[in-house]
Amino acid sequence: MKPKVVVIVGPTASGKTALSIELARRFDGEVISADSRQVYRGLDIGTGKVTRREMRGVPHHLLDVVSPKKVFTADDFVKKGRRAINDLLSRQKLPVVAGGTGFYIDALLGTISLPNVPPNKQLRNELASLSLEELNERLEKLDPERAADIDQKNPVRLIRAIEIATVLGKNPPPQTESLYDVLWIGIDVSKEVLHEKIENRLRARMKRGMLSEAKRLHAEGLSWNRMEELGLEYRYMARLLQKQITRKEFYTELTSEIKQYAKRQMTYWKRNKEIRWVKPVDAEEVFEVVREFLGR
């Protein structure tokens, strides 16, 4: 029998963190964060990283594991993530995987195979000079399927996808067999409610000092170029702090980008027919589904 793992997915701001903590508390589990940016130390407010208080005593894994000056790959995540799962299983704890980076979750579970394509420095140097639009066009020509679900604003992932497609012809498709017996739970939030949550969350993060966090990171040696690669919030804060955009443009453009990102997340997950979608208010239904899955 395959070991059991519970996975919580859904768009950004949908409430994955809170649900994963509640499940871990009720079913003697620990949380494995599947967020491609929360692995970086110091990227706290801008990534919505769970606080010690919010954890409510539940141990979390794959947070703060590397300096933001270094690149942490999907392969790195898989190695550390599977190590964490094995550790939890050895202690008879339920692994609860939660996060918004769909590719990382599929790779962790084994439903996507990471291609053994070594870095091509010459190609990367060539691609680094291209704009986001040019990178997307290049990937679209090489691998339309991967181009359809990739984060189109993330140059690191675009370059890696182009690198893989250049060698293999296309990025490997999902496999069918997971390494684990997985219960997939998706949080289903209406577009109107989700957009309101995204707007409120951005304002709350700014009040908490998100911009000061970006200033501190830069003062500690994180370059503006690297900040551009670390996701939407840091990209737009870097532009605001360099006075490339106004504060009004910051709010308007970033809010719009986050909403588009949430849409891409849902497009990615809707292909997975194993996900059981639940409303955020249906917590008891989720608990019952997990009980049944675990045979408790």
XYZ file of C-alpha atoms in Angstrom:
296
model
C 0.000 0.000 0.000
C 1.169 3.481 -0.822
C 1.567 5.929 2.085
C -1.267 8.426 2.481
C -0.772 12.136 1.838
C -3.341 14.950 1.933
C -2.852 17.801 -0.543
C -4.595 21.186 -0.306
C -4.655 23.262 -3.494
C -6.421 26.332 -4.781
C -5.721 29.857 -5.993
C -3.720 32.405 -4.059
C -5.616 33.979 -1.110
C -8.186 31.150 -1.026
C -7.333 29.956 2.496
C -5.060 26.940 1.921
C -2.787 27.763 4.854
C -5.536 27.962 7.468
C -7.190 24.745 6.261
C -3.906 22.817 6.181
C -3.127 23.835 9.768
C -6.578 22.814 10.983
C -6.280 19.428 9.249
C -2.815 18.851 10.693
C -4.088 19.670 14.192
C -7.080 17.329 13.905
C -5.321 14.389 12.276
C -1.888 14.424 13.931
C -0.080 15.815 10.922
C 2.508 18.356 9.910
C 2.444 20.779 6.987
C 4.757 20.736 3.985
C 4.683 24.113 2.249
C 4.607 23.857 -1.538
C 5.354 27.469 -2.403
C 8.244 28.276 -4.700
C 9.023 31.556 -2.890
C 8.427 30.723 0.758
C 11.517 28.510 0.633
C 13.556 31.736 0.692
C 14.664 33.302 3.955
C 13.477 36.873 4.481
C 10.677 36.721 1.923
C 8.004 36.792 4.604
C 5.340 39.461 4.229
C 5.501 39.581 0.437
C 4.915 35.837 0.120
C 2.292 35.635 2.870
C 4.504 33.223 4.804
C 2.714 31.714 7.787
C 3.753 33.215 11.139
C 4.618 31.254 14.276
C 1.369 32.398 15.844
C -0.671 31.295 12.823
C 0.983 27.855 12.878
C -0.750 27.161 16.212
C 1.952 24.705 17.188
C 1.897 22.742 13.928
C 5.407 22.121 12.533
C 5.945 23.373 8.979
C 8.518 22.136 6.474
C 10.148 23.698 3.385
C 10.069 27.241 4.774
C 13.207 29.408 4.996
C 15.578 26.793 3.590
C 17.769 28.919 1.301
C 19.042 32.461 0.732
C 17.022 34.483 -1.813
C 20.292 35.239 -3.590
C 20.418 31.585 -4.664
C 18.082 29.839 -7.106
C 16.046 27.013 -5.567
C 14.841 24.670 -8.309
C 11.927 22.271 -8.567
C 14.455 19.455 -8.288
C 15.740 20.931 -5.011
C 12.168 21.143 -3.762
C 11.416 17.519 -4.660
C 14.512 16.210 -2.871
C 13.821 18.178 0.324
C 10.060 17.619 0.126
C 10.315 13.827 -0.183
C 12.831 13.796 2.648
C 10.267 15.650 4.775
C 7.459 13.264 3.787
C 9.601 10.238 4.648
C 10.452 11.788 7.998
C 6.779 12.374 8.810
C 5.777 8.873 7.751
C 8.534 7.370 9.876
C 7.045 9.206 12.864
C 3.508 8.155 11.883
C 2.503 11.749 11.170
C 0.122 12.695 8.361
C 1.860 14.752 5.629
C -0.371 17.700 4.662
C 0.983 19.369 1.532
C -0.364 22.874 0.898
C 0.628 25.559 -1.543
C -0.005 27.353 -4.775
C 2.889 26.128 -6.906
C 1.195 23.369 -8.858
C 4.250 22.192 -10.759
C 6.159 21.704 -7.479
C 3.327 19.644 -5.982
C 3.016 17.379 -9.026
C 6.777 16.911 -9.125
C 6.865 16.134 -5.395
C 4.178 13.472 -5.727
C 5.778 11.940 -8.802
C 2.968 12.765 -11.237
C 5.428 14.871 -13.219
C 8.923 13.633 -13.969
C 11.662 16.231 -13.830
C 13.760 15.911 -16.993
C 17.457 15.215 -16.667
C 18.510 18.206 -18.749
C 21.648 19.941 -17.432
C 21.883 23.759 -17.461
C 23.090 25.244 -20.737
C 25.018 28.393 -19.769
C 25.373 29.639 -23.331
C 21.638 29.312 -24.006
C 20.765 30.871 -20.632
C 23.000 33.873 -21.320
C 21.326 34.320 -24.700
C 17.811 34.037 -23.218
C 18.613 36.360 -20.305
C 18.766 39.286 -22.747
C 15.228 38.647 -24.033
C 12.094 40.354 -22.757
C 9.262 38.421 -21.110
C 7.254 38.735 -24.302
C 10.108 37.307 -26.370
C 10.631 34.437 -23.921
C 6.935 33.552 -24.068
C 6.984 33.660 -27.866
C 10.044 31.392 -27.955
C 8.412 28.867 -25.624
C 5.123 29.023 -27.550
C 6.934 27.982 -30.724
C 8.866 25.188 -29.007
C 6.234 23.812 -26.637
C 2.707 25.315 -26.863
C 1.355 22.990 -24.166
C 3.877 24.109 -21.544
C 3.464 27.733 -22.664
C -0.249 27.510 -21.868
C 0.154 26.767 -18.160
C 3.496 28.312 -17.195
C 3.829 31.498 -15.128
C 4.294 33.877 -18.053
C 5.811 36.549 -15.834
C 8.552 34.349 -14.381
C 11.743 34.534 -16.491
C 13.508 31.790 -14.512
C 10.788 29.229 -15.267
C 10.425 30.393 -18.866
C 14.142 29.999 -19.494
C 14.211 26.550 -17.894
C 11.187 25.426 -19.935
C 12.848 26.658 -23.138
C 16.056 24.896 -22.135
C 14.212 21.598 -21.641
C 12.143 21.947 -24.821
C 15.278 22.761 -26.829
C 16.842 19.440 -25.768
C 13.791 17.155 -25.566
C 11.443 18.769 -28.078
C 8.893 19.482 -25.330
C 8.540 19.434 -21.568
C 7.580 15.951 -20.282
C 3.804 15.448 -19.821
C 2.314 14.449 -16.462
C 2.605 10.803 -15.512
C -0.379 8.914 -14.192
C 1.078 7.152 -11.165
C 1.705 9.027 -7.936
C 4.235 7.734 -5.424
C 1.596 8.193 -2.725
C -2.066 7.533 -2.022
C -3.212 11.140 -2.354
C -6.387 12.839 -1.173
C -6.707 15.988 -3.245
C -8.765 18.836 -1.763
C -9.267 22.064 -3.689
C -10.655 25.279 -2.237
C -13.336 26.642 -4.538
C -13.810 30.401 -4.169
C -16.017 32.516 -6.446
C -14.166 34.987 -8.645
C -15.806 37.970 -6.958
C -14.908 36.834 -3.438
C -11.385 35.845 -4.479
C -10.717 39.204 -6.122
C -11.890 41.019 -3.002
C -9.637 38.822 -0.834
C -6.673 39.519 -3.128
C -7.223 43.282 -2.912
C -7.676 43.244 0.876
C -4.654 41.035 1.387
C -2.378 43.285 -0.647
C -3.438 46.341 1.351
C -2.942 44.436 4.617
C 0.536 43.312 3.595
C 1.540 46.853 2.720
C 0.357 48.019 6.147
C 2.393 45.250 7.768
C 5.567 46.586 6.158
C 5.955 44.677 2.897
C 7.757 47.598 1.256
C 10.139 47.929 4.206
C 10.876 44.224 3.825
C 11.893 44.766 0.195
C 14.078 47.748 1.172
C 15.814 45.656 3.825
C 16.401 42.759 1.404
C 17.992 45.135 -1.107
C 20.123 46.765 1.604
C 21.339 43.274 2.544
C 22.560 42.680 -0.990
C 19.568 41.323 -2.919
C 19.810 42.917 -6.362
C 16.885 44.552 -8.112
C 17.291 42.058 -10.959
C 17.048 39.119 -8.558
C 14.035 40.705 -6.885
C 12.363 40.843 -10.308
C 12.683 37.041 -10.453
C 11.146 36.424 -7.024
C 7.483 36.723 -7.894
C 4.953 39.437 -8.512
C 5.047 41.316 -5.216
C 8.842 41.672 -5.172
C 8.951 42.490 -8.875
C 6.574 45.411 -8.442
C 8.166 46.564 -5.194
C 11.540 46.664 -6.944
C 10.029 48.851 -9.657
C 8.310 51.109 -7.125
C 11.460 51.543 -5.043
C 13.429 52.430 -8.188
C 10.691 54.969 -9.045
C 9.908 53.207 -12.313
C 6.206 53.221 -11.385
C 4.005 55.307 -9.104
C 2.314 53.962 -5.973
C -1.033 54.061 -7.797
C 0.418 52.052 -10.693
C 1.914 49.651 -8.154
C -1.479 48.851 -6.630
C -3.393 48.781 -9.915
C -0.930 46.708 -11.927
C 0.061 44.328 -9.140
C -3.550 43.607 -8.174
C -4.371 42.846 -11.799
C -1.321 40.572 -12.145
C -2.180 38.615 -8.971
C -5.730 38.055 -10.231
C -4.350 36.775 -13.533
C -1.977 34.505 -11.627
C -4.889 33.080 -9.614
C -6.677 32.371 -12.891
C -3.641 30.483 -14.228
C -3.457 28.474 -11.008
C -7.070 27.366 -11.434
C -6.476 26.495 -15.095
C -3.615 24.276 -13.983
C -5.609 22.474 -11.275
C -8.835 22.051 -13.217
C -7.055 19.452 -15.352
C -6.715 17.224 -12.288
C -9.988 15.298 -12.070
C -9.030 13.742 -8.719
C -9.388 17.025 -6.851
C -12.451 17.292 -4.635
C -13.477 20.952 -4.700
C -15.033 22.376 -1.554
C -16.273 25.788 -0.465
C -14.236 27.532 2.247
C -17.237 27.374 4.588
C -17.502 23.578 4.287
C -14.763 22.722 6.804
C -16.758 19.922 8.416
C -17.242 18.292 5.027
C -13.472 18.359 4.544
C -12.857 16.790 7.951
C -15.309 13.994 7.155
C -13.650 13.337 3.788
C -10.231 13.124 5.462
C -11.548 10.790 8.186
C -12.912 8.484 5.507
C -9.670 8.619 3.545
C -7.620 7.718 6.623
C -10.102 5.075 7.780
C -10.588 6.703 11.170
